[in-house]
Amino acid sequence: MGLVSLLHLPHHDGSPLYVSDEAPALGETVVVRVRTSASDPVDAIWLRTTYDAEPVFHATTTSTEGDVVWWAAELPVHNPVTHYRFLVVRGDQQEWLTGAGPVAHDVPDGADFRLAAYPAAPDWGRDGVVYQVFPDRFARSAAADDRALPDWALAAEWDDEVAFEGTDPRTPMQLFGGDLDGITEHLDHIERVGADILYTTPVFPGESNHRYNATTFTEVDPLLGGDEAYDRLSTAVHQRGWRILGDLTTNHTGDTHEWFLSASDDPAGPHRTYYYFNDDGTYACWMGHGTLPKINHTDPDLRAAMVEGPDSVVGRWLRKPFDVDGWRIDVANMTGRLGPIDVAHDVARAARATAADLREDPWVIGEHNHDATGDVDGDGWHGTMNYSGFSWPVWSWVRDPASPARPFGRPVPVPRRGGAAVVETFRAWQGTLGWRATANSWNILGSHDSARIRTVVGGDTAVHRVAVGLQFTLPGVPMVFAGDEIGLEGVNGEDARRTMPWHRSDEWDTATMATYADLARLRRSHPALRRGGLRWAHVDDDTIAHLREHPQGSVLVVARRAGGASFTLPLAGATHLFGSEPGGGDLLAGPDGLEVPSSDGPRVDVWSVGPE
């Protein structure tokens, strides 16, 4: 297709320009619209929805605004999750318009648009920027020096290298001594980065530095300062008008957890059914790791203890003194699933309902490193850690071929791909996850489980900033792993858990940190970057340009992983808002449209734009 024609394609998404209500009640009617161009004539468009799984077609009405033709139809919200698509007719040619884009052949319903008749995720989550902290490696307070280490721990100095090679037994045992008061003391830094949601990995006691093998869910690890330190952190976060998220593993406990010890000691005891024990005393565990016994969510007592009601783990931490505003649920994809057993959505529904009963606007995000389809459609997780729909495609576009970084769970690095393949990947995942779930999922360039983005791009600071540009301007919520903003490196998840070099700030990449801060401010000040639709404007191997549309103003983003030629878009004048590198300026429309200038290297630019 021609370069300009991308903006002339039939388009629909879940944003305000196209859907009158993204969170309707069951039984309501929503107006949905398709946009086409007079330069790409269309004879008719039909809305198709599935009424109790039976396809039903609704006619559309048209209106014209200059070159734009709008096709509107009334969509009855008959099912809790209402699926729909559009049939576009041109003479004897037909194509479907789905969440994954237009397609000229019949396709299954998996990528249909959808509306969920459940309350939307809270505004503070969708509008915010998340900052992830791995407590042991972020900052030490003075109090940490006086704490005795447990027998399992191997004391490490703050500048020691992280043990991460292969199956090094020291890896989970190295304790650098970061604590919660250390985080509280550095909230100003998080503010400078532009974040307003603090997410920490688990703070429960556990015989490891990562604490995903909890020994109890009733208290904060004394090594982190205990309950009092968490109260201080939570209070300080809320005093700034921010939010704080906890991290809970609902799939397993540690093998030294009080429930598991009770279950092991007494086969007839009340905790035995909390786990999956075999007749010979063996038990199900996470991925073969015996230290992580799997929880049995078919047991009503376990569900009450873990996810259901105010006295469950989920409920208790939403109240003071911890006062978390929501949860990131670890291994959400496996929770409640074991062989023929699948109560995963029941668990998600219970956790979200418990949170909603206790807080006015909680946020519950489920970890998936692959396909969260079906788990984020309705009344379960509000969104996912969107590795497959965001992280891996971005990595494949910006990755240095020589980089050793690879996504976790994959035996080889992601391939380096051109812009067209990357955009098709974005479309596919947006289609299968749905607009609302995509908008509430996390745009991640790296985390405590993956390589660092700086290592992915081979240390290229300019390309790193291009990736950040996509992170902050595509639909989804940016999640920044502490240290990415200053250029920390790491070849895998364990290596990525390096300590923050507070005492070596002269080594920080302050230009990249400024990019994070500038884009956070830009995102906060332009509704289009938080709530706007998404249309692809121009794509080639080294350039991805997209338009975020909103009734309060639209924004054009041009990201280049390498230098490239100029190109023209059918847009009016554009006011320059941001450039990741020197240069850039306002653009004037000529007789052929808006000319985006060439670039001699990687950069990302953002403009506010007028109507087409």
Coordinates of C-alpha atoms in Angstrom, one line a residue:
M1 CA 0.0 0.0 0.0
G2 CA 1.2 3.6 -0.5
L3 CA 2.7 5.4 2.4
V4 CA 0.0 8.1 2.6
S5 CA -2.8 5.6 2.4
L6 CA -2.3 4.3 5.9
L7 CA -4.2 7.2 7.3
H8 CA -7.0 6.7 4.6
L9 CA -7.7 3.1 5.7
P10 CA -11.1 2.4 7.4
H11 CA -10.5 2.7 11.1
H12 CA -12.1 2.0 14.5
D13 CA -10.8 1.6 18.0
G14 CA -12.1 1.9 21.5
S15 CA -11.2 5.5 22.1
P16 CA -13.8 8.4 22.6
L17 CA -13.8 9.4 18.9
Y18 CA -15.1 6.0 18.0
V19 CA -17.0 4.6 21.0
S20 CA -19.5 6.7 23.0
D21 CA -19.0 4.8 26.2
E22 CA -16.1 2.4 26.9
A23 CA -17.6 1.1 30.1
P24 CA -21.4 0.7 29.5
A25 CA -23.8 -1.2 31.8
L26 CA -25.4 -4.4 30.6
G27 CA -28.5 -3.6 28.5
E28 CA -27.4 -0.2 27.4
T29 CA -26.8 0.9 23.8
V30 CA -23.5 2.3 22.6
V31 CA -22.8 4.3 19.4
V32 CA -19.8 3.0 17.6
R33 CA -18.2 4.8 14.6
V34 CA -15.9 3.9 11.7
R35 CA -13.8 6.5 9.9
T36 CA -13.1 6.3 6.2
S37 CA -11.7 8.7 3.6
A38 CA -13.3 10.1 0.5
S39 CA -10.1 9.2 -1.3
D40 CA -10.7 5.5 -0.4
P41 CA -14.4 5.2 -1.4
V42 CA -16.6 2.7 0.5
D43 CA -20.1 1.8 -0.6
A44 CA -21.5 0.4 2.7
I45 CA -20.4 -0.6 6.2
W46 CA -22.3 -3.1 8.4
L47 CA -21.9 -3.6 12.1
R48 CA -21.8 -7.3 13.1
T49 CA -22.1 -8.3 16.7
T50 CA -22.7 -11.7 18.3
Y51 CA -26.0 -11.8 20.2
D52 CA -25.7 -14.8 22.5
A53 CA -23.0 -16.1 20.1
E54 CA -25.2 -15.7 17.1
P55 CA -24.0 -13.2 14.4
V56 CA -26.4 -10.2 14.0
F57 CA -25.9 -7.3 11.5
H58 CA -26.8 -3.7 12.1
A59 CA -26.9 -1.0 9.4
T60 CA -24.9 2.2 9.7
T61 CA -25.7 5.9 9.0
T62 CA -23.2 8.2 7.4
S63 CA -22.0 11.8 7.9
T64 CA -19.2 13.7 6.2
E65 CA -16.6 16.2 7.6
G66 CA -14.4 17.3 4.7
D67 CA -12.5 14.3 3.4
V68 CA -13.7 12.2 6.4
V69 CA -16.8 9.9 6.2
W70 CA -18.2 8.7 9.5
W71 CA -20.2 5.5 9.7
A72 CA -22.2 5.2 12.9
A73 CA -24.3 2.3 14.3
E74 CA -26.0 1.5 17.6
L75 CA -24.5 -1.5 19.4
P76 CA -26.7 -3.2 22.0
V77 CA -24.6 -4.3 25.0
H78 CA -26.4 -7.6 25.4
N79 CA -23.7 -9.8 26.9
P80 CA -21.2 -9.0 29.6
V81 CA -18.4 -8.9 27.0
T82 CA -19.9 -7.8 23.7
H83 CA -17.9 -8.7 20.6
Y84 CA -18.3 -6.8 17.3
R85 CA -16.6 -6.1 14.0
F86 CA -17.5 -4.3 10.8
L87 CA -18.1 -5.5 7.2
V88 CA -16.8 -3.0 4.7
V89 CA -18.2 -3.2 1.2
R90 CA -16.7 -1.8 -2.0
G91 CA -18.6 -3.0 -5.0
D92 CA -18.2 -6.7 -5.1
Q93 CA -15.3 -6.6 -2.7
Q94 CA -15.7 -7.1 1.0
E95 CA -13.3 -6.9 4.0
W96 CA -13.6 -7.2 7.7
L97 CA -12.5 -4.5 10.1
T98 CA -11.4 -6.0 13.4
G99 CA -9.3 -5.0 16.3
A100 CA -6.3 -6.3 14.5
G101 CA -7.1 -4.1 11.5
P102 CA -8.7 -4.6 8.1
V103 CA -8.5 -8.0 6.4
A104 CA -9.8 -9.1 3.0
H105 CA -10.8 -12.6 4.0
D106 CA -12.9 -14.3 6.6
V107 CA -11.2 -14.6 10.0
P108 CA -12.2 -16.0 13.4
D109 CA -13.7 -13.8 16.1
G110 CA -10.6 -13.8 18.3
A111 CA -9.6 -10.3 17.3
D112 CA -13.1 -8.7 17.3
F113 CA -13.6 -5.4 19.0
R114 CA -15.2 -5.8 22.4
L115 CA -17.0 -3.8 25.1
A116 CA -17.0 -5.1 28.7
A117 CA -20.1 -4.3 30.8
Y118 CA -18.0 -4.1 33.9
P119 CA -16.6 -1.1 35.8
A120 CA -13.5 0.4 34.1
A121 CA -10.1 0.4 35.7
P122 CA -9.4 3.4 37.8
D123 CA -8.3 6.6 36.1
W124 CA -5.2 6.9 38.3
G125 CA -3.9 3.7 36.9
R126 CA -4.5 4.4 33.2
D127 CA -3.3 8.0 33.5
G128 CA -0.2 7.3 35.6
V129 CA 3.4 6.2 35.2
V130 CA 4.5 3.1 37.2
Y131 CA 8.0 2.9 38.7
Q132 CA 9.1 -0.6 39.7
V133 CA 11.4 -1.2 42.6
F134 CA 13.2 -4.4 43.6
P135 CA 13.7 -3.5 47.2
D136 CA 16.9 -5.3 48.0
R137 CA 18.7 -3.4 45.2
F138 CA 17.2 0.1 45.2
A139 CA 18.5 1.9 48.4
R140 CA 19.8 1.2 51.9
S141 CA 18.8 3.3 54.8
A142 CA 21.2 3.7 57.8
A143 CA 19.0 1.3 59.8
A144 CA 19.9 -1.6 57.4
D145 CA 23.5 -1.7 58.9
D146 CA 22.1 -2.8 62.3
R147 CA 20.1 -5.8 61.0
A148 CA 21.4 -9.3 61.6
L149 CA 21.3 -11.5 58.5
P150 CA 19.5 -14.8 58.5
D151 CA 21.4 -18.0 57.9
W152 CA 20.4 -18.3 54.3
A153 CA 21.7 -14.9 53.2
L154 CA 25.1 -14.1 51.7
A155 CA 26.0 -10.5 52.5
A156 CA 27.0 -8.4 49.5
E157 CA 28.5 -4.9 49.3
W158 CA 26.5 -2.4 47.4
D159 CA 29.0 -2.3 44.5
D160 CA 29.5 -6.1 44.3
E161 CA 28.5 -7.8 41.0
V162 CA 25.3 -9.7 40.9
A163 CA 25.7 -13.5 40.7
F164 CA 23.6 -14.4 37.7
E165 CA 25.5 -16.9 35.5
G166 CA 23.8 -20.2 34.8
T167 CA 22.6 -21.9 38.0
D168 CA 24.9 -20.0 40.3
P169 CA 23.6 -21.1 43.8
R170 CA 24.4 -17.6 45.2
T171 CA 21.9 -15.9 42.9
P172 CA 18.9 -15.9 45.2
M173 CA 21.0 -15.7 48.3
Q174 CA 22.9 -12.5 47.7
L175 CA 21.5 -9.8 50.0
F176 CA 22.6 -6.3 49.3
G177 CA 20.5 -4.8 52.1
G178 CA 18.1 -2.4 50.3
D179 CA 15.1 -1.7 52.5
L180 CA 11.8 0.2 52.5
D181 CA 13.1 3.3 54.3
G182 CA 15.7 3.5 51.6
I183 CA 12.9 3.8 49.0
T184 CA 11.1 6.4 51.1
E185 CA 14.3 8.5 51.2
H186 CA 14.5 8.5 47.4
L187 CA 10.9 9.3 46.4
D188 CA 12.2 12.7 45.1
H189 CA 14.2 10.7 42.5
I190 CA 11.1 8.8 41.4
E191 CA 9.3 12.1 41.1
R192 CA 12.0 13.5 38.9
V193 CA 11.6 10.5 36.6
G194 CA 8.0 11.5 36.2
A195 CA 6.3 8.5 37.9
D196 CA 3.4 8.6 40.3
I197 CA 2.7 4.9 41.0
L198 CA 5.2 2.9 43.1
Y199 CA 5.2 -0.8 42.5
T200 CA 7.5 -2.9 44.6
T201 CA 8.2 -6.6 44.2
P202 CA 7.2 -8.7 47.3
V203 CA 7.9 -7.4 50.8
F204 CA 6.9 -10.6 52.6
P205 CA 9.5 -12.5 54.5
G206 CA 11.1 -15.2 52.3
E207 CA 14.3 -17.1 52.1
S208 CA 15.6 -15.3 49.1
N209 CA 16.4 -11.8 47.9
H210 CA 13.4 -11.8 45.6
R211 CA 10.9 -12.9 48.3
Y212 CA 8.6 -14.7 45.9
N213 CA 8.9 -17.8 48.2
A214 CA 7.0 -16.2 51.1
T215 CA 7.1 -17.7 54.5
T216 CA 4.0 -15.7 55.6
F217 CA 1.7 -13.2 54.1
T218 CA 0.9 -11.5 57.5
E219 CA 3.8 -9.2 57.8
V220 CA 6.6 -7.3 56.1
D221 CA 10.1 -8.8 56.2
P222 CA 12.0 -7.4 59.1
L223 CA 15.1 -7.1 56.8
L224 CA 13.1 -4.5 54.9
G225 CA 12.2 -2.6 58.1
G226 CA 9.0 -4.5 59.0
D227 CA 5.4 -3.3 59.1
E228 CA 6.5 0.1 60.4
A229 CA 8.7 0.8 57.5
Y230 CA 6.0 -0.1 55.0
D231 CA 3.6 2.2 56.9
R232 CA 6.1 5.0 56.5
L233 CA 6.6 4.3 52.8
S234 CA 2.9 4.0 52.1
T235 CA 2.1 7.2 54.0
A236 CA 4.8 9.1 52.2
V237 CA 3.6 7.9 48.8
H238 CA 0.0 8.9 49.6
Q239 CA 1.1 12.3 50.9
R240 CA 2.4 13.1 47.5
G241 CA -0.9 12.2 45.9
W242 CA 0.6 9.0 44.4
R243 CA -0.4 5.3 44.6
I244 CA 1.3 2.2 45.7
L245 CA 0.9 -1.4 44.4
G246 CA 1.8 -4.6 46.2
D247 CA 3.1 -7.8 44.6
L248 CA 1.4 -11.1 45.5
T249 CA 2.1 -14.6 44.3
T250 CA -1.3 -16.3 44.3
N251 CA 0.1 -19.3 42.5
H252 CA 2.4 -20.6 45.2
T253 CA 4.0 -20.0 48.5
G254 CA 7.5 -20.9 49.7
D255 CA 8.2 -24.3 51.1
T256 CA 8.9 -22.7 54.5
H257 CA 5.5 -20.9 54.5
E258 CA 3.5 -21.4 57.7
W259 CA 0.7 -23.0 55.7
F260 CA 2.9 -25.4 53.9
L261 CA 4.8 -26.4 57.1
S262 CA 1.4 -27.2 58.7
A263 CA 0.2 -29.1 55.7
S264 CA 3.4 -31.2 55.6
D265 CA 3.4 -32.0 59.3
D266 CA -0.3 -33.0 59.5
P267 CA -1.9 -34.8 56.5
A268 CA -5.2 -34.5 58.3
G269 CA -4.8 -30.9 59.2
P270 CA -6.7 -27.9 57.9
H271 CA -3.9 -26.7 55.6
R272 CA -3.4 -30.0 53.7
T273 CA -5.9 -29.1 51.1
Y274 CA -4.3 -25.7 50.5
Y275 CA -1.8 -27.6 48.3
Y276 CA -1.8 -30.4 45.7
F277 CA -0.3 -33.3 47.6
N278 CA 0.0 -36.8 46.1
D279 CA -0.4 -40.0 48.0
D280 CA 3.3 -40.4 48.3
G281 CA 3.8 -37.0 49.9
T282 CA 5.1 -35.3 46.8
Y283 CA 3.3 -32.1 45.7
A284 CA 2.7 -29.9 42.7
C285 CA 5.0 -26.9 42.5
W286 CA 5.9 -24.1 40.1
M287 CA 7.9 -25.3 37.1
G288 CA 9.4 -28.2 39.0
H289 CA 10.9 -26.0 41.8
G290 CA 10.2 -27.8 45.1
T291 CA 10.7 -24.7 47.1
L292 CA 7.6 -23.2 45.5
P293 CA 4.6 -25.5 46.3
K294 CA 1.5 -24.7 44.2
I295 CA -1.7 -23.4 45.9
N296 CA -5.0 -25.2 45.4
H297 CA -7.6 -22.6 44.5
T298 CA -10.3 -25.2 44.2
D299 CA -10.3 -25.4 48.0
P300 CA -12.8 -22.9 49.5
D301 CA -10.8 -22.4 52.7
L302 CA -7.7 -21.5 50.7
R303 CA -9.6 -19.1 48.6
A304 CA -11.0 -17.4 51.7
A305 CA -7.5 -17.2 53.1
M306 CA -5.9 -15.8 49.9
V307 CA -8.3 -13.9 47.7
E308 CA -11.9 -13.7 49.0
G309 CA -13.1 -11.2 51.6
P310 CA -11.6 -8.5 53.8
D311 CA -9.6 -10.9 55.9
S312 CA -7.9 -12.6 53.0
V313 CA -4.3 -11.7 52.0
V314 CA -5.6 -9.6 49.1
G315 CA -8.1 -7.8 51.4
R316 CA -5.9 -7.3 54.5
W317 CA -3.1 -5.4 52.7
L318 CA -5.6 -3.0 51.1
R319 CA -6.3 -1.7 54.6
K320 CA -4.0 0.2 57.0
P321 CA -1.2 0.0 58.0
F322 CA -0.2 -1.2 54.5
D323 CA -2.9 0.7 52.6
V324 CA -1.9 -0.6 49.1
D325 CA -4.0 0.8 46.3
G326 CA -4.0 -2.5 44.3
W327 CA -2.0 -5.5 43.3
R328 CA 0.3 -6.8 40.7
I329 CA -0.4 -10.6 40.7
D330 CA 2.6 -12.7 40.1
V331 CA 2.3 -15.8 37.8
A332 CA -1.4 -14.8 37.1
N333 CA -1.4 -17.0 34.0
M334 CA -0.8 -20.2 36.0
T335 CA -2.8 -19.3 39.1
G336 CA -5.7 -21.8 39.5
R337 CA -4.5 -23.9 36.6
L338 CA -3.1 -27.4 36.9
G339 CA -3.7 -30.0 34.2
P340 CA -7.4 -30.5 33.9
I341 CA -8.1 -27.9 36.6
D342 CA -8.8 -24.3 35.5
V343 CA -10.3 -21.8 37.9
A344 CA -8.0 -19.0 36.9
H345 CA -10.8 -16.6 36.1
D346 CA -12.6 -17.4 39.3
V347 CA -9.4 -16.4 41.2
A348 CA -9.0 -13.2 39.2
R349 CA -12.7 -12.3 39.7
A350 CA -12.4 -12.9 43.4
A351 CA -9.3 -10.8 43.8
R352 CA -10.8 -7.9 41.9
A353 CA -14.1 -8.1 43.8
T354 CA -12.4 -8.2 47.1
A355 CA -10.4 -5.1 46.2
A356 CA -13.5 -3.3 44.9
D357 CA -15.3 -4.0 48.1
L358 CA -12.5 -2.4 50.2
R359 CA -11.3 0.5 48.1
E360 CA -13.2 2.9 45.9
D361 CA -10.8 2.6 42.9
P362 CA -8.4 -0.3 43.2
W363 CA -6.1 -1.5 40.3
V364 CA -5.3 -5.2 39.8
I365 CA -2.8 -6.2 37.2
G366 CA -2.0 -9.9 36.2
E367 CA 1.4 -11.0 35.2
H368 CA 1.5 -12.8 31.8
N369 CA 4.6 -13.1 29.7
H370 CA 2.7 -14.4 26.7
D371 CA -1.0 -14.4 25.9
A372 CA -3.5 -13.0 28.4
T373 CA -6.5 -13.4 26.0
G374 CA -9.6 -14.2 27.9
D375 CA -8.1 -13.3 31.3
V376 CA -8.5 -9.6 30.9
D377 CA -11.8 -9.3 29.0
G378 CA -14.3 -9.1 31.8
D379 CA -14.3 -8.8 35.6
G380 CA -10.9 -10.3 36.2
W381 CA -7.5 -8.6 35.9
H382 CA -7.8 -5.0 34.7
G383 CA -4.8 -5.5 32.5
T384 CA -1.5 -7.4 32.1
M385 CA 2.2 -6.9 32.0
N386 CA 2.2 -6.6 28.3
Y387 CA 5.5 -8.3 27.4
S388 CA 4.1 -10.0 24.2
G389 CA 2.1 -7.1 23.0
F390 CA 4.6 -4.4 23.7
S391 CA 8.0 -5.5 25.0
W392 CA 9.0 -8.2 22.6
P393 CA 7.9 -6.3 19.4
V394 CA 9.7 -3.2 20.5
W395 CA 12.8 -5.2 21.4
S396 CA 12.7 -6.8 17.9
W397 CA 12.7 -3.4 16.3
V398 CA 15.5 -1.7 18.4
R399 CA 17.6 -4.7 19.3
D400 CA 21.3 -4.6 18.4
P401 CA 22.0 -7.9 16.6
A402 CA 25.1 -8.5 18.7
S403 CA 23.2 -8.0 22.0
P404 CA 23.1 -11.1 24.3
A405 CA 19.8 -10.0 25.7
R406 CA 16.8 -12.3 25.3
P407 CA 13.3 -12.3 26.6
F408 CA 12.7 -14.7 29.5
G409 CA 11.0 -17.9 28.6
R410 CA 12.6 -18.0 25.1
P411 CA 15.7 -20.0 24.2
V412 CA 17.0 -17.5 21.7
P413 CA 17.0 -13.7 21.4
V414 CA 14.1 -12.0 19.6
P415 CA 14.8 -11.5 15.9
R416 CA 15.5 -8.1 14.5
R417 CA 12.5 -7.1 12.4
G418 CA 11.4 -4.1 10.3
G419 CA 8.7 -1.7 11.2
A420 CA 6.0 -3.4 9.1
A421 CA 6.3 -6.7 11.0
V422 CA 6.5 -4.8 14.3
V423 CA 3.3 -2.8 13.6
E424 CA 1.5 -6.0 12.6
T425 CA 2.5 -7.5 15.9
F426 CA 1.1 -4.5 17.8
R427 CA -2.1 -4.8 15.8
A428 CA -2.5 -8.5 16.5
W429 CA -2.1 -8.2 20.2
Q430 CA -4.3 -5.1 20.5
G431 CA -6.9 -7.0 18.6
T432 CA -6.8 -10.1 20.8
L433 CA -6.5 -8.3 24.1
G434 CA -9.0 -5.6 23.3
W435 CA -8.8 -1.9 23.5
R436 CA -9.6 -1.3 27.1
A437 CA -7.3 -4.1 28.4
T438 CA -4.5 -2.8 26.2
A439 CA -4.9 0.7 27.5
N440 CA -4.7 -0.5 31.1
S441 CA -1.8 -2.9 30.5
W442 CA 1.8 -2.1 31.2
N443 CA 4.2 -1.0 28.5
I444 CA 7.4 -2.5 29.6
L445 CA 10.9 -2.1 28.2
G446 CA 12.4 -4.3 30.9
S447 CA 11.7 -5.6 34.4
H448 CA 13.3 -7.6 37.2
D449 CA 12.6 -10.7 35.1
S450 CA 14.2 -9.5 31.8
A451 CA 17.3 -8.0 30.3
R452 CA 17.6 -4.2 30.5
I453 CA 16.6 -2.1 27.5
R454 CA 20.1 -0.5 27.4
T455 CA 21.6 -3.9 26.9
V456 CA 19.0 -4.8 24.3
V457 CA 20.0 -1.8 22.1
G458 CA 23.8 -2.5 22.5
G459 CA 24.4 0.6 24.7
D460 CA 23.1 3.0 22.0
T461 CA 21.7 5.9 24.0
A462 CA 19.7 7.4 21.1
V463 CA 18.0 4.1 20.3
H464 CA 17.2 3.6 24.0
R465 CA 15.4 7.0 23.9
V466 CA 13.5 5.9 20.8
A467 CA 12.2 2.9 22.7
V468 CA 11.2 5.1 25.6
G469 CA 9.3 7.3 23.1
L470 CA 7.2 4.3 22.0
Q471 CA 6.7 3.3 25.7
F472 CA 5.2 6.6 26.6
T473 CA 3.1 7.3 23.4
L474 CA 1.5 4.0 22.5
P475 CA -1.7 2.8 24.2
G476 CA -0.8 1.4 27.6
V477 CA 0.7 2.5 30.9
P478 CA 4.5 3.0 31.0
M479 CA 6.2 0.9 33.6
V480 CA 9.8 2.0 34.3
F481 CA 12.1 -0.5 36.1
A482 CA 14.3 1.4 38.5
G483 CA 17.6 2.1 36.9
D484 CA 16.5 2.1 33.2
E485 CA 16.2 5.9 33.4
I486 CA 19.9 6.2 34.1
G487 CA 21.2 3.5 31.7
L488 CA 21.7 0.5 33.9
E489 CA 22.5 -2.7 31.9
G490 CA 21.7 -6.4 32.4
V491 CA 21.7 -9.4 30.1
N492 CA 18.9 -11.2 31.8
G493 CA 16.5 -10.8 34.7
E494 CA 19.0 -11.7 37.4
D495 CA 21.7 -9.5 36.0
A496 CA 19.1 -6.7 35.6
R497 CA 18.7 -6.6 39.4
R498 CA 21.8 -4.5 39.9
T499 CA 22.0 -1.9 42.6
M500 CA 21.2 1.8 42.0
P501 CA 24.5 3.6 42.0
W502 CA 23.4 6.6 44.1
H503 CA 27.0 7.4 45.1
R504 CA 28.1 7.4 41.4
S505 CA 25.6 9.8 39.9
D506 CA 28.4 11.2 37.7
E507 CA 28.0 8.0 35.7
W508 CA 24.3 8.4 35.1
D509 CA 22.9 9.0 31.6
T510 CA 21.2 12.2 32.5
A511 CA 20.1 12.9 29.0
T512 CA 18.0 9.7 28.9
M513 CA 16.6 10.4 32.4
A514 CA 15.5 13.7 31.1
T515 CA 13.7 12.0 28.2
Y516 CA 11.7 9.8 30.7
A517 CA 10.8 12.9 32.6
D518 CA 9.9 15.0 29.6
L519 CA 7.7 12.2 28.1
A520 CA 6.0 11.7 31.4
R521 CA 5.1 15.4 31.5
L522 CA 4.0 15.3 27.9
R523 CA 1.8 12.2 28.5
R524 CA 0.2 13.8 31.6
S525 CA -0.6 17.1 29.7
H526 CA -2.0 15.6 26.5
P527 CA -5.1 13.4 26.9
A528 CA -4.4 11.9 23.4
L529 CA -1.4 10.1 24.8
R530 CA -3.4 8.6 27.7
R531 CA -6.9 8.3 26.2
G532 CA -6.6 8.8 22.5
G533 CA -7.1 6.4 19.6
L534 CA -4.3 4.9 17.5
R535 CA -3.9 5.1 13.8
W536 CA -0.7 4.1 12.0
A537 CA 0.5 6.9 9.8
H538 CA 3.7 5.7 8.2
V539 CA 5.7 2.6 8.5
D540 CA 9.0 1.4 6.9
D541 CA 11.8 -0.7 8.1
D542 CA 13.4 2.0 10.2
T543 CA 10.4 4.4 10.9
I544 CA 7.2 3.9 12.8
A545 CA 4.8 6.9 12.8
H546 CA 1.5 6.9 14.6
L547 CA -1.4 9.3 15.4
R548 CA -3.0 9.4 18.8
E549 CA -6.5 11.0 18.3
H550 CA -8.7 12.6 21.0
P551 CA -11.5 15.2 21.0
Q552 CA -9.2 17.6 23.0
G553 CA -6.4 17.4 20.4
S554 CA -4.4 14.9 18.5
V555 CA -0.7 14.0 18.6
L556 CA 1.7 12.7 15.9
V557 CA 4.6 10.6 16.9
V558 CA 7.5 9.7 14.6
A559 CA 10.0 7.1 15.9
R560 CA 13.2 6.3 13.9
R561 CA 15.6 3.5 14.8
A562 CA 18.0 4.8 12.2
G563 CA 18.2 7.7 9.8
G564 CA 15.6 8.0 7.1
A565 CA 14.1 10.0 4.3
S566 CA 11.3 12.6 4.6
F567 CA 7.7 11.6 4.0
T568 CA 4.4 13.3 3.6
L569 CA 1.2 12.8 5.6
P570 CA -2.3 14.2 4.9
L571 CA -2.3 16.4 8.0
A572 CA -2.4 20.1 8.7
G573 CA 0.3 22.1 10.5
A574 CA 2.1 20.5 13.5
T575 CA 3.5 22.1 16.6
H576 CA 6.7 20.5 17.9
L577 CA 6.3 19.2 21.5
F578 CA 9.3 17.0 22.0
G579 CA 12.4 15.6 20.4
S580 CA 14.7 13.0 21.9
E581 CA 17.7 14.5 20.1
P582 CA 18.7 18.1 19.2
G583 CA 16.7 19.7 16.3
G584 CA 13.1 19.4 15.4
G585 CA 10.6 22.1 15.0
D586 CA 7.1 23.1 13.9
L587 CA 5.9 21.8 10.5
L588 CA 3.8 23.6 7.9
A589 CA 1.5 21.8 5.6
G590 CA 2.2 22.1 1.9
P591 CA 0.0 21.3 -1.2
D592 CA 0.7 17.6 -0.7
G593 CA 0.2 17.6 3.1
L594 CA 2.6 17.7 6.0
E595 CA 6.2 16.9 5.2
V596 CA 8.0 15.1 8.1
P597 CA 11.7 15.9 7.6
S598 CA 14.4 13.4 7.1
S599 CA 16.7 12.3 9.9
D600 CA 20.4 11.4 9.9
G601 CA 20.0 9.1 12.9
P602 CA 17.7 7.5 15.6
R603 CA 15.3 9.9 17.2
V604 CA 11.7 10.3 18.3
D605 CA 9.6 13.4 17.8
V606 CA 6.1 14.4 19.0
W607 CA 3.9 17.1 17.5
S608 CA 0.4 18.3 18.2
V609 CA -1.4 18.3 14.9
G610 CA -4.5 19.9 13.4
P611 CA -7.3 18.1 11.5
E612 CA -6.6 16.2 8.3

